[in-house]
MMTF fields as JSON, N, C-alpha, C and O atoms, coordinates in Angstrom:
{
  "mmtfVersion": "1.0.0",
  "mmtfProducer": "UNKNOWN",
  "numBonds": 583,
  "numAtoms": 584,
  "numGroups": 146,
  "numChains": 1,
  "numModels": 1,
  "chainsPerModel": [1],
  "groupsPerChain": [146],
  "chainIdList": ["A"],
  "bondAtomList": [4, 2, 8, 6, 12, 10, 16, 14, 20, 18, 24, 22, 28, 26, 32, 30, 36, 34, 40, 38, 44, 42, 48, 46, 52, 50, 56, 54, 60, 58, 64, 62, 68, 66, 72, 70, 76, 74, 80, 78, 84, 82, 88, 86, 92, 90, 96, 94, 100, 98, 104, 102, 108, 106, 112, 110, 116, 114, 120, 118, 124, 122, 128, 126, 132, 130, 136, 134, 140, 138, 144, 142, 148, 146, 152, 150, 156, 154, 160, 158, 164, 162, 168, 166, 172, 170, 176, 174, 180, 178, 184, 182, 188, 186, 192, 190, 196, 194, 200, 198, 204, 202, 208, 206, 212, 210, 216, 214, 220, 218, 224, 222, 228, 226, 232, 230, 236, 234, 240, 238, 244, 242, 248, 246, 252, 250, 256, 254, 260, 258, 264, 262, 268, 266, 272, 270, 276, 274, 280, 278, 284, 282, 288, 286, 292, 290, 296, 294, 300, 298, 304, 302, 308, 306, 312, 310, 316, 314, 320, 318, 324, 322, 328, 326, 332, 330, 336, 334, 340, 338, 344, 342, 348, 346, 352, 350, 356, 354, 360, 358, 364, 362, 368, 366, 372, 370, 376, 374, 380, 378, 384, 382, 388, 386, 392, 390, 396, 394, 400, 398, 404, 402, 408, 406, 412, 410, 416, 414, 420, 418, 424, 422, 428, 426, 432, 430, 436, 434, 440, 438, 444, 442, 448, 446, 452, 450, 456, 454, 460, 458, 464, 462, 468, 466, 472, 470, 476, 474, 480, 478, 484, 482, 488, 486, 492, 490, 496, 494, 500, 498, 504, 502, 508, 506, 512, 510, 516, 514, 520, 518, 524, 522, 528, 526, 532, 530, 536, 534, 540, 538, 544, 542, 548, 546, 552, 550, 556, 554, 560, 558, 564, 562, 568, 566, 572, 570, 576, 574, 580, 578],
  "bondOrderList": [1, 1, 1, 1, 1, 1, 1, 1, 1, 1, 1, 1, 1, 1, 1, 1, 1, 1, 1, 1, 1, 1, 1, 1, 1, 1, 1, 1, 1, 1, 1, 1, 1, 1, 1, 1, 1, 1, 1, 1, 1, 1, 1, 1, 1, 1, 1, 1, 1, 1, 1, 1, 1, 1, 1, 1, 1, 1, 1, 1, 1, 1, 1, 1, 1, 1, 1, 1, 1, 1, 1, 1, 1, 1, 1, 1, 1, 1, 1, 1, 1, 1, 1, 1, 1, 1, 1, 1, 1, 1, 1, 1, 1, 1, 1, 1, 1, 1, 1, 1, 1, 1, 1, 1, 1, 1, 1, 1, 1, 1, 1, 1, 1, 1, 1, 1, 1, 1, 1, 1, 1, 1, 1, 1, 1, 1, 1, 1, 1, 1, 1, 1, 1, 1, 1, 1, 1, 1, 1, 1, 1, 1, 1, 1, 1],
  "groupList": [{"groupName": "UNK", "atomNameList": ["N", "CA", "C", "O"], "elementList": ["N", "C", "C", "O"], "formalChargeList": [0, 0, 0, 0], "bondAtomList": [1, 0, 2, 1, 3, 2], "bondOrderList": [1, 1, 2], "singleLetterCode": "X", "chemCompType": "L-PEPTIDE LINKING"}],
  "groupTypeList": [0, 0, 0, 0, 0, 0, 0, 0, 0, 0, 0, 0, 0, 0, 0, 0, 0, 0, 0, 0, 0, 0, 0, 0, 0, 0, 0, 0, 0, 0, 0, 0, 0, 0, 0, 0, 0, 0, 0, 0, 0, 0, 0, 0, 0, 0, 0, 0, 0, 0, 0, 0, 0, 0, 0, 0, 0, 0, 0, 0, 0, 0, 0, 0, 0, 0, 0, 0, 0, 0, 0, 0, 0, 0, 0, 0, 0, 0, 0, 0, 0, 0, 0, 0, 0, 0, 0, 0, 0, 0, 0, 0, 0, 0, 0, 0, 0, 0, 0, 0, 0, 0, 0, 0, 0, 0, 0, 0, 0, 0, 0, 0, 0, 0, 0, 0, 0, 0, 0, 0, 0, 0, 0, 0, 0, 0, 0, 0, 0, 0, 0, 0, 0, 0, 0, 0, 0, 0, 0, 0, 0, 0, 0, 0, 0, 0],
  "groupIdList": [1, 2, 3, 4, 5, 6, 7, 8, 9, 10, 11, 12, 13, 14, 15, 16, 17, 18, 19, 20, 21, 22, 23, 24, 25, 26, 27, 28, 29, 30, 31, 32, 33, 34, 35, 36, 37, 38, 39, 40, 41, 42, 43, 44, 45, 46, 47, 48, 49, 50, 51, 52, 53, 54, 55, 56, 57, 58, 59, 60, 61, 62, 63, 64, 65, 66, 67, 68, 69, 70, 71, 72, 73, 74, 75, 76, 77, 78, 79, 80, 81, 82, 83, 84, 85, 86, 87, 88, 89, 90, 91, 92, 93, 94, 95, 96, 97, 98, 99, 100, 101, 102, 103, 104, 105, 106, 107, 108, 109, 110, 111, 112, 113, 114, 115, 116, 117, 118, 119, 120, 121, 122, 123, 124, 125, 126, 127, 128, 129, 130, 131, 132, 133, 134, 135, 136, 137, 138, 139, 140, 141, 142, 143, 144, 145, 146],
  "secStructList": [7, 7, 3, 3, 3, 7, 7, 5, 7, 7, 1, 1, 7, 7, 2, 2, 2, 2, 2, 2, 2, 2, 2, 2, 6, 6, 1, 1, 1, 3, 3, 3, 3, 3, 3, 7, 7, 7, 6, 6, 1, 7, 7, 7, 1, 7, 2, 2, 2, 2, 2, 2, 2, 2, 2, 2, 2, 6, 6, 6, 7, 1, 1, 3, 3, 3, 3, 3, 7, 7, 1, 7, 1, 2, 2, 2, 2, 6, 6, 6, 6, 7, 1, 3, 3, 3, 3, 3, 7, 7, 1, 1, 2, 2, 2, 2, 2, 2, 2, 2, 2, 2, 2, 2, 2, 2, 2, 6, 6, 6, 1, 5, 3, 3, 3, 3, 3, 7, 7, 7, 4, 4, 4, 6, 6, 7, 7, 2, 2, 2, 2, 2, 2, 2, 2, 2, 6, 6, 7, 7, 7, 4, 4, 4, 7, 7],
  "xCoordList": [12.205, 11.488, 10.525, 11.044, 9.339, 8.445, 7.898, 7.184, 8.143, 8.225, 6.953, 6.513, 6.752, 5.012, 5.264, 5.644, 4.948, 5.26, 3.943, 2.881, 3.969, 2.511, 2.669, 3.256, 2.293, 2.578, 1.33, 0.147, 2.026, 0.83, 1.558, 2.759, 0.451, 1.416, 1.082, 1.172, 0.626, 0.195, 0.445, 1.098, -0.204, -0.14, -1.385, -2.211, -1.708, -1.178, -0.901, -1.716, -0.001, 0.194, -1.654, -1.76, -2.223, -3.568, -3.454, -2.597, -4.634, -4.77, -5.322, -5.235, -5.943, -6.517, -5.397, -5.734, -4.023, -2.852, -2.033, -1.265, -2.002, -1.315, -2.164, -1.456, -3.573, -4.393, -3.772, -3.439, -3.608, -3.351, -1.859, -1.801, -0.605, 0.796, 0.579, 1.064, -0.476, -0.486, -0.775, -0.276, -1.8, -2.776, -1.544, -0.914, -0.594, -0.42, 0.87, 1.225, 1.507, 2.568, 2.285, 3.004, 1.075, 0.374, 0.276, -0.06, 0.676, 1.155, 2.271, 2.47, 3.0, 4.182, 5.284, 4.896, 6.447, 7.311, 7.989, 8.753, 7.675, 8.32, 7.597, 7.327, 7.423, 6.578, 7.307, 7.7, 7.646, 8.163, 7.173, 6.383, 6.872, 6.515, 6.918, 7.669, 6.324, 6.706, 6.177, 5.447, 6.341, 5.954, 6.456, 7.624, 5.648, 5.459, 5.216, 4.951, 5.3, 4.494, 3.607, 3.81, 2.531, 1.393, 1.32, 1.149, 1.382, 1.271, -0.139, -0.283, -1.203, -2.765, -3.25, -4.354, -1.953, -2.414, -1.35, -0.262, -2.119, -1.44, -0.765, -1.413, 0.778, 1.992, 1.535, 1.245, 1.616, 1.445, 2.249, 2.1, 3.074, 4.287, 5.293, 5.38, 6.17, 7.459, 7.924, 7.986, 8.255, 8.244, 8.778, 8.183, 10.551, 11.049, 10.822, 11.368, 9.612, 9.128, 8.317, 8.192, 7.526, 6.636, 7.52, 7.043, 8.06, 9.415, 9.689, 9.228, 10.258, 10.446, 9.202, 9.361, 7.819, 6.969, 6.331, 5.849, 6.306, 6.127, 7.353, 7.207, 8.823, 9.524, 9.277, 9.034, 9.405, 8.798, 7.876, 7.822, 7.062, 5.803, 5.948, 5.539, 6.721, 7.879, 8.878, 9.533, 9.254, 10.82, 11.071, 12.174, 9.934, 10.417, 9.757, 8.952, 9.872, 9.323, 9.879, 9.602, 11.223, 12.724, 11.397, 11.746, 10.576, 10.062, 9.605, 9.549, 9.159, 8.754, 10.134, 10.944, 10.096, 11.19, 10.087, 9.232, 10.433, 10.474, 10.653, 11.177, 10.633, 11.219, 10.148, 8.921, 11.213, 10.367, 10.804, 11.975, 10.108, 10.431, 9.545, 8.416, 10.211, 9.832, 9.903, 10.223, 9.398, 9.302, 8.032, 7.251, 7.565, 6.635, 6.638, 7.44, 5.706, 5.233, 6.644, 7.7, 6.227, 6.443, 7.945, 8.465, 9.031, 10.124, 10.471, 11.645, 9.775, 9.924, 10.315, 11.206, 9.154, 9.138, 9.945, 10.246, 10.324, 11.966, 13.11, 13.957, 13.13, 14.409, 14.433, 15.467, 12.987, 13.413, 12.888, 12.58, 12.856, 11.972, 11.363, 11.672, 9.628, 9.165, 8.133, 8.142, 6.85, 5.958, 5.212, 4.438, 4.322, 3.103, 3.192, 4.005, 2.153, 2.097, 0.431, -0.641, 0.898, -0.943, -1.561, -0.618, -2.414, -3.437, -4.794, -5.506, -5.124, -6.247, -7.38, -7.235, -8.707, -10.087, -10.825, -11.698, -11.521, -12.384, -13.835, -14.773, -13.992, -15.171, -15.504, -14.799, -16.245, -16.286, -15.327, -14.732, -15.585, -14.373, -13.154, -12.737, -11.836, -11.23, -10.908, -9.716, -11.554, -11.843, -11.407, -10.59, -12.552, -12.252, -10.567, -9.919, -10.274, -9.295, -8.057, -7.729, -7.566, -7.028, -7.142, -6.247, -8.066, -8.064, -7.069, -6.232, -7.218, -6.464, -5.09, -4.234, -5.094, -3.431, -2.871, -1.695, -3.602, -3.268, -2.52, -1.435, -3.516, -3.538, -2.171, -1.379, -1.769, -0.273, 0.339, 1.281, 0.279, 1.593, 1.165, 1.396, 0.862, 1.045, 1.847, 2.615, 1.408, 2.277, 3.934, 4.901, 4.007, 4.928, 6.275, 7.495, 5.489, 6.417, 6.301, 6.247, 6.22, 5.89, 5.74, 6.5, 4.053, 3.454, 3.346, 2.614, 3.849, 3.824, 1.858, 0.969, 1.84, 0.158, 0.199, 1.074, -0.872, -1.923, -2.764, -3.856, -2.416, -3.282, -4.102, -3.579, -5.675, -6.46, -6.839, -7.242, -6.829, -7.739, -8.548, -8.558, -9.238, -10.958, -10.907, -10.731, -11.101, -10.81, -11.954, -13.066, -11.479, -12.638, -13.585, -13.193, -15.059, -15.809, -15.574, -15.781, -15.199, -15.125, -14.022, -13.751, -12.829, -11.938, -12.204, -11.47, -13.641, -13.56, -13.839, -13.749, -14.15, -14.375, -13.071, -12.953, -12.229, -10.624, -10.249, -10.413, -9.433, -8.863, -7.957, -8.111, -6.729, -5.759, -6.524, -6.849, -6.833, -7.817, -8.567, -8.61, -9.226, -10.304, -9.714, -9.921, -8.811, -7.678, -7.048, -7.089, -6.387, -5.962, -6.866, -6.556, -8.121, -9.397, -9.678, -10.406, -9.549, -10.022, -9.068, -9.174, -7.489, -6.434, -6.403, -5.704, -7.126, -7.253, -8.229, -7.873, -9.314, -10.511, -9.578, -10.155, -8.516, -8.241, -8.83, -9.039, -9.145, -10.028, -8.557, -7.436, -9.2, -7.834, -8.264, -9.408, -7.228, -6.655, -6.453, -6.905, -5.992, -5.378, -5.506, -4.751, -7.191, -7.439, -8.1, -8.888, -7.226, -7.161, -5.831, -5.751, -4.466, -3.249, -3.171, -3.951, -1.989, -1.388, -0.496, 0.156],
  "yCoordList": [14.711, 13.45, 13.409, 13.644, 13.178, 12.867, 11.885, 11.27, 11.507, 10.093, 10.158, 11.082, 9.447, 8.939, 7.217, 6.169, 7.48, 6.289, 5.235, 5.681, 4.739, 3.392, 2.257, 1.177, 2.624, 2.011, 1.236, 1.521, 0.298, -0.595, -1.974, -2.241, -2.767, -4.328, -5.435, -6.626, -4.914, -5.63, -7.47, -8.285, -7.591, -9.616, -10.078, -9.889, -10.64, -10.404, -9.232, -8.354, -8.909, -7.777, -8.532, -9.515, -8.013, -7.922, -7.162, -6.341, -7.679, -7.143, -5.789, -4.947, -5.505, -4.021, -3.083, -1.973, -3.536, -2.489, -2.495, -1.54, -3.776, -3.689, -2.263, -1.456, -2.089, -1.557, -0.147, 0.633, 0.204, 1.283, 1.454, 2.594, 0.913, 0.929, 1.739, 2.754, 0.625, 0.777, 2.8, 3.64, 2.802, 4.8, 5.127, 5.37, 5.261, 5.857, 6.625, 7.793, 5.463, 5.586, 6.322, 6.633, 6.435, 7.575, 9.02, 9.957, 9.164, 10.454, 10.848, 11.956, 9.755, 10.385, 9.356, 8.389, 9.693, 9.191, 7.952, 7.128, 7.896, 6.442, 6.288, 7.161, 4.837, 4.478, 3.734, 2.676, 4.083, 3.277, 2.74, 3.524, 0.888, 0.621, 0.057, -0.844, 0.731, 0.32, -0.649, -0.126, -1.868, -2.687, -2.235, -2.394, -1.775, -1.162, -2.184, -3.343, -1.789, -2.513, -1.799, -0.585, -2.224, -1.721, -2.27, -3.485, -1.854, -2.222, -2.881, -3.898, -1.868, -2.231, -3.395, -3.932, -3.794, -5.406, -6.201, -5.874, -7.848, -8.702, -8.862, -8.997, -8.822, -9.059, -11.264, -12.027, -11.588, -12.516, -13.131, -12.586, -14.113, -14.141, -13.245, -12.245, -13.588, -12.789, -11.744, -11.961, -10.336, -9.688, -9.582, -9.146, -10.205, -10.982, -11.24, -10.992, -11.962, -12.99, -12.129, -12.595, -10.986, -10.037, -9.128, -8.743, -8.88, -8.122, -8.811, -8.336, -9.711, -10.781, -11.131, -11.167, -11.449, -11.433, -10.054, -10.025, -8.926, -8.066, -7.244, -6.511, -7.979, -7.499, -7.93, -7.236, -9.391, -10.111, -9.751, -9.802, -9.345, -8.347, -7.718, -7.606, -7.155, -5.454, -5.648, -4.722, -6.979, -6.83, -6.421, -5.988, -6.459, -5.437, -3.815, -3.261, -3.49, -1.723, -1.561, -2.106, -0.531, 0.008, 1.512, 2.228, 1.682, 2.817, 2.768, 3.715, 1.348, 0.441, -0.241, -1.029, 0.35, 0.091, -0.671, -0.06, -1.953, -2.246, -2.312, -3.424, -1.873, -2.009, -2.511, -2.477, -2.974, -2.776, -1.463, -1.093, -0.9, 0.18, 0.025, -0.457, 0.549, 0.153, 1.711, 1.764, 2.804, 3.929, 4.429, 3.542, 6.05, 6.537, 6.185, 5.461, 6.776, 6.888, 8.1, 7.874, 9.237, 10.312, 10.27, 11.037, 9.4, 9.232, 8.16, 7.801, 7.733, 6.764, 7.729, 7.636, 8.731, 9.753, 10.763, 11.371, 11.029, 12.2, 11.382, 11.927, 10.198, 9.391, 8.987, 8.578, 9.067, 9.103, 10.176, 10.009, 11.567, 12.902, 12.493, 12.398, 11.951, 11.802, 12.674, 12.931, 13.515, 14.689, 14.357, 15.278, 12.478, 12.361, 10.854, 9.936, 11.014, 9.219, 8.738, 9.313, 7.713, 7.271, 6.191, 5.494, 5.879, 5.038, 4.774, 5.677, 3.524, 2.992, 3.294, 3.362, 3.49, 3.722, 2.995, 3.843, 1.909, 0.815, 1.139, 0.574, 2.269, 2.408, 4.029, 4.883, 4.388, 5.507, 5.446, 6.354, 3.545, 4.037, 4.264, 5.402, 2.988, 3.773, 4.82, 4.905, 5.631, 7.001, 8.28, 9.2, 7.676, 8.282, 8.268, 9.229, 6.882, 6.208, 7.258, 8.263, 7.16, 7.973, 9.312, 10.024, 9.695, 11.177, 11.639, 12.525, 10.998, 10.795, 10.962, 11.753, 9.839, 9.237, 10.722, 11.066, 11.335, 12.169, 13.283, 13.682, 13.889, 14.999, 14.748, 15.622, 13.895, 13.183, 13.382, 14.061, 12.885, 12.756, 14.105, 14.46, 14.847, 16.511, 17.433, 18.327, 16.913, 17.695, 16.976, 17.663, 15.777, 15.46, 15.17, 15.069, 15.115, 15.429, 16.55, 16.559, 17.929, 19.524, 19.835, 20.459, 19.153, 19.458, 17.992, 17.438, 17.886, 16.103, 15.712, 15.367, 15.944, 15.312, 13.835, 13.216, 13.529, 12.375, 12.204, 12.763, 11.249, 11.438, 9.523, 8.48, 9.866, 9.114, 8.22, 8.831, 7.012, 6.213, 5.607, 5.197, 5.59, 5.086, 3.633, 3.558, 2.923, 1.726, 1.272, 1.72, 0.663, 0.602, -0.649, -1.805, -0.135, -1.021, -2.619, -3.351, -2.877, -4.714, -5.061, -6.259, -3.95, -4.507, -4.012, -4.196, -3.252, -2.569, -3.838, -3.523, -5.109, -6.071, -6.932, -7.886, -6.657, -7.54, -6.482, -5.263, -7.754, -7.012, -8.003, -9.049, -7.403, -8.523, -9.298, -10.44, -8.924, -9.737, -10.81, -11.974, -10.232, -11.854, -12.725, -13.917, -11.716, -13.49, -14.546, -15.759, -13.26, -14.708, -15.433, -16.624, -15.137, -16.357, -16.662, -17.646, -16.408, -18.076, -18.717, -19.895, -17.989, -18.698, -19.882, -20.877, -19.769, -20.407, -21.632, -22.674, -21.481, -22.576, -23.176, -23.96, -22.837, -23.568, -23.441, -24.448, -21.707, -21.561, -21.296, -21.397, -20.845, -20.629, -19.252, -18.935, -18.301, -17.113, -16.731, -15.607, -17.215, -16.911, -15.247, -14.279, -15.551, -14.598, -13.563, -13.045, -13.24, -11.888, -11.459, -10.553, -12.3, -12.258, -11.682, -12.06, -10.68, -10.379, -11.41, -11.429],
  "zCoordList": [-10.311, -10.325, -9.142, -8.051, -9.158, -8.247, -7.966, -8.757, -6.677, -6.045, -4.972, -4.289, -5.052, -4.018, -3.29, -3.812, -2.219, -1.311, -1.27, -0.835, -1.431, -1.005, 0.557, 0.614, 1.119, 2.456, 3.156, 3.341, 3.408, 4.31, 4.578, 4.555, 4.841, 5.621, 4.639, 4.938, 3.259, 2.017, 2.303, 1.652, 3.278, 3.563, 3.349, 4.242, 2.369, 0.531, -0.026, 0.257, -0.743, -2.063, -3.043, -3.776, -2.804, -3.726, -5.089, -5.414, -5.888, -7.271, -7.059, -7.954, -5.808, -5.381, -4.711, -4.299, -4.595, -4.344, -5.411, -5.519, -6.641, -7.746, -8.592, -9.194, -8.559, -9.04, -8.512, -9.404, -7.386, -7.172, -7.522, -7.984, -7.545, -7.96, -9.573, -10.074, -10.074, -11.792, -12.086, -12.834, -11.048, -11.231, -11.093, -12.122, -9.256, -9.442, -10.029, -9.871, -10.833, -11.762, -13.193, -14.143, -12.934, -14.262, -13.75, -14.474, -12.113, -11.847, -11.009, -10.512, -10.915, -10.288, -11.17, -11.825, -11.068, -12.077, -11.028, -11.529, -9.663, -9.525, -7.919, -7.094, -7.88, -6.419, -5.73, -6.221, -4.503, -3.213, -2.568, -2.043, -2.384, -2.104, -0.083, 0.29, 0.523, 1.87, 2.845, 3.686, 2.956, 4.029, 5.546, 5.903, 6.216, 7.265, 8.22, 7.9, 9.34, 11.308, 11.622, 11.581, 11.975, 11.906, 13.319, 13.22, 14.747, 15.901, 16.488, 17.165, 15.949, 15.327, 14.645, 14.734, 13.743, 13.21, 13.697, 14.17, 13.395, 14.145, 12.688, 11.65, 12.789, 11.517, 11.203, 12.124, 10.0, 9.464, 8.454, 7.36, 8.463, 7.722, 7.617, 8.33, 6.645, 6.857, 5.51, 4.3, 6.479, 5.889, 4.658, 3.673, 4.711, 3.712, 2.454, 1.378, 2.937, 1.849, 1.34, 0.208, 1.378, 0.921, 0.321, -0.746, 0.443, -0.549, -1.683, -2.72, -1.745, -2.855, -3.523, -4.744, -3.08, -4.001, -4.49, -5.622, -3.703, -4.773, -5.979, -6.957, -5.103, -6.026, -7.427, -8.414, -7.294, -8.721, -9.468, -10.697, -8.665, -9.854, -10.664, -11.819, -9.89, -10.693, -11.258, -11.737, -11.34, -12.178, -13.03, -13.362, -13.716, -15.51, -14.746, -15.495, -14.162, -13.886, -13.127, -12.059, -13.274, -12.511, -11.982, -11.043, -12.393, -11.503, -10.306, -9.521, -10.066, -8.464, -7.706, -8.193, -6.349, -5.349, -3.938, -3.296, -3.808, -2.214, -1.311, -1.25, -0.2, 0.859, 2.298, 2.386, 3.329, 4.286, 5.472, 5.382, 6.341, 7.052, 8.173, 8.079, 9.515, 10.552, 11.891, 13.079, 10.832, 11.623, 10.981, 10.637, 10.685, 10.454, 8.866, 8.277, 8.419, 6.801, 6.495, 5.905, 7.062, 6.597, 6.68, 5.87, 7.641, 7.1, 6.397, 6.298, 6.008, 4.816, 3.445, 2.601, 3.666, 2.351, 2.399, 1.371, 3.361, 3.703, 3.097, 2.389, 3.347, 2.742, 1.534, 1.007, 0.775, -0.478, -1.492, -2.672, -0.576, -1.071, -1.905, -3.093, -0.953, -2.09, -1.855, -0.651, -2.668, -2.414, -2.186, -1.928, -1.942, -1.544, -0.982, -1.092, -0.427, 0.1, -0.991, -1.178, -1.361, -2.504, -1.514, -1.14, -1.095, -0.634, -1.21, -1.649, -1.197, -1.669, -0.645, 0.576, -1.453, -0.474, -0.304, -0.489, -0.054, -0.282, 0.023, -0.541, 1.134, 1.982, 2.519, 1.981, 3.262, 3.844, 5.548, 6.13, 6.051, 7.094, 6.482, 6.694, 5.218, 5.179, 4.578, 4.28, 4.305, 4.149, 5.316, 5.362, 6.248, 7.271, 8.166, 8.58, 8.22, 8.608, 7.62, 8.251, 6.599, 5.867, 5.84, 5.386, 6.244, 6.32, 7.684, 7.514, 8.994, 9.828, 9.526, 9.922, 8.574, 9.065, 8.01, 8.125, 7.243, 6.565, 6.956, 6.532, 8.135, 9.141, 9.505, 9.151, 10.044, 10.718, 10.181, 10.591, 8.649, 7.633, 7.372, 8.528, 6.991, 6.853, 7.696, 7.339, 9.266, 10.108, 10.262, 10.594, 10.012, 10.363, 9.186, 9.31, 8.232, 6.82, 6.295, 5.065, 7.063, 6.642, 5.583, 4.842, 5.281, 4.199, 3.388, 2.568, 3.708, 2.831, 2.478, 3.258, 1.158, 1.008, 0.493, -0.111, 0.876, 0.532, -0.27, -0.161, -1.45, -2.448, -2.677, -3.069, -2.163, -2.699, -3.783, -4.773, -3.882, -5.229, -4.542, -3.382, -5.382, -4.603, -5.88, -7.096, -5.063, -5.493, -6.834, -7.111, -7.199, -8.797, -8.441, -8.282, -8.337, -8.151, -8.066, -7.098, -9.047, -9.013, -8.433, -8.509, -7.512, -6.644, -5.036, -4.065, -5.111, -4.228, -2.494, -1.307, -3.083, -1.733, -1.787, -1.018, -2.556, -2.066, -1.359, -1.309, -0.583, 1.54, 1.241, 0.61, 1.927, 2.416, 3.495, 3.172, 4.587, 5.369, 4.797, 5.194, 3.7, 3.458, 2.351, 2.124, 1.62, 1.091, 2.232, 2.439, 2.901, 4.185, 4.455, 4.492, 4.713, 5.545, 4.329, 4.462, 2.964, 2.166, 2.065, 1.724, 2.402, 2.231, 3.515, 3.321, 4.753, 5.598, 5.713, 6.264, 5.238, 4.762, 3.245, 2.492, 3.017, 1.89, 0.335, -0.341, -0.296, -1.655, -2.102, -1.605, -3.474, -4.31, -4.349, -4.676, -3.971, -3.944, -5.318, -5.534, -6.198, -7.554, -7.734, -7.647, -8.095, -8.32, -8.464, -9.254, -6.807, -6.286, -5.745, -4.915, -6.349, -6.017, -7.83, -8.704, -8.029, -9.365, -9.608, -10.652]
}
């Protein structure tokens, strides 16, 4: 069975990381989704509670697992052997940005790859970032939440 990790601090879970869950379950047979600490971002609500709403997403799809984890990527993916980590692309920084964290997770999960989706045009400007700030001026989020 081949398992692929999805990791990030998804505050919101967006229709542009559901987008990527959906790919990349068309190539690996099951996705661990990881809510991570990102020391780099300022954490926003509770982690908790981001578990439970993307669990709900998934309740009918036993191939999606949540969790949260609070060490590297790459032992996230030792603990649940999985052969790749999937990340979304939005831009050429994170592009760049990913190529990085790649290099890392290669050396540090010996051999562990990284596999790309380049986000599909009409999701390519949803950010967890700019739902929160319309979530802050008060717009309706709907929809760009799954």
């Amino acid at each position: 069975m081949k398992t692929a990790i999805f990791t990030g601090s998804f505050n919101p879970f967006t229709i542009g990381h559901a987008d990527i869950v959906s790919r990349a379950l068309t190539i690996f047979d099951s996705v661990v989704i990881g809510i991570g600490y990102n020391p780099a971002k300022t954490e926003h609500g509770d982690v908790q509670a981001r578990i439970s709403q993307i669990e709900a997403i998934y309740k009918d799809e036993p191939r999606v697992k949540v969790e949260a984890y609070d060490d590297m990527a790459a032992d996230l993916a030792a603990r649940h052997n999985a052969v790749a980590i999937v990340k979304g692309v939005r831009s050429v920084q994170d592009y760049e940005y990913e190529r990085s964290q790649a290099e890392y997770n290669r050396l540090l999960g010996d051999g562990l790859e990284t596999v790309l989706f380049f986000a599909r045009p009409q999701l390519a400007a949803v950010s967890s970032s700019a739902v929160r700030t319309l979530q802050h001026f008060g717009k309706d989020v709907s929809r760009f939440l799954p």
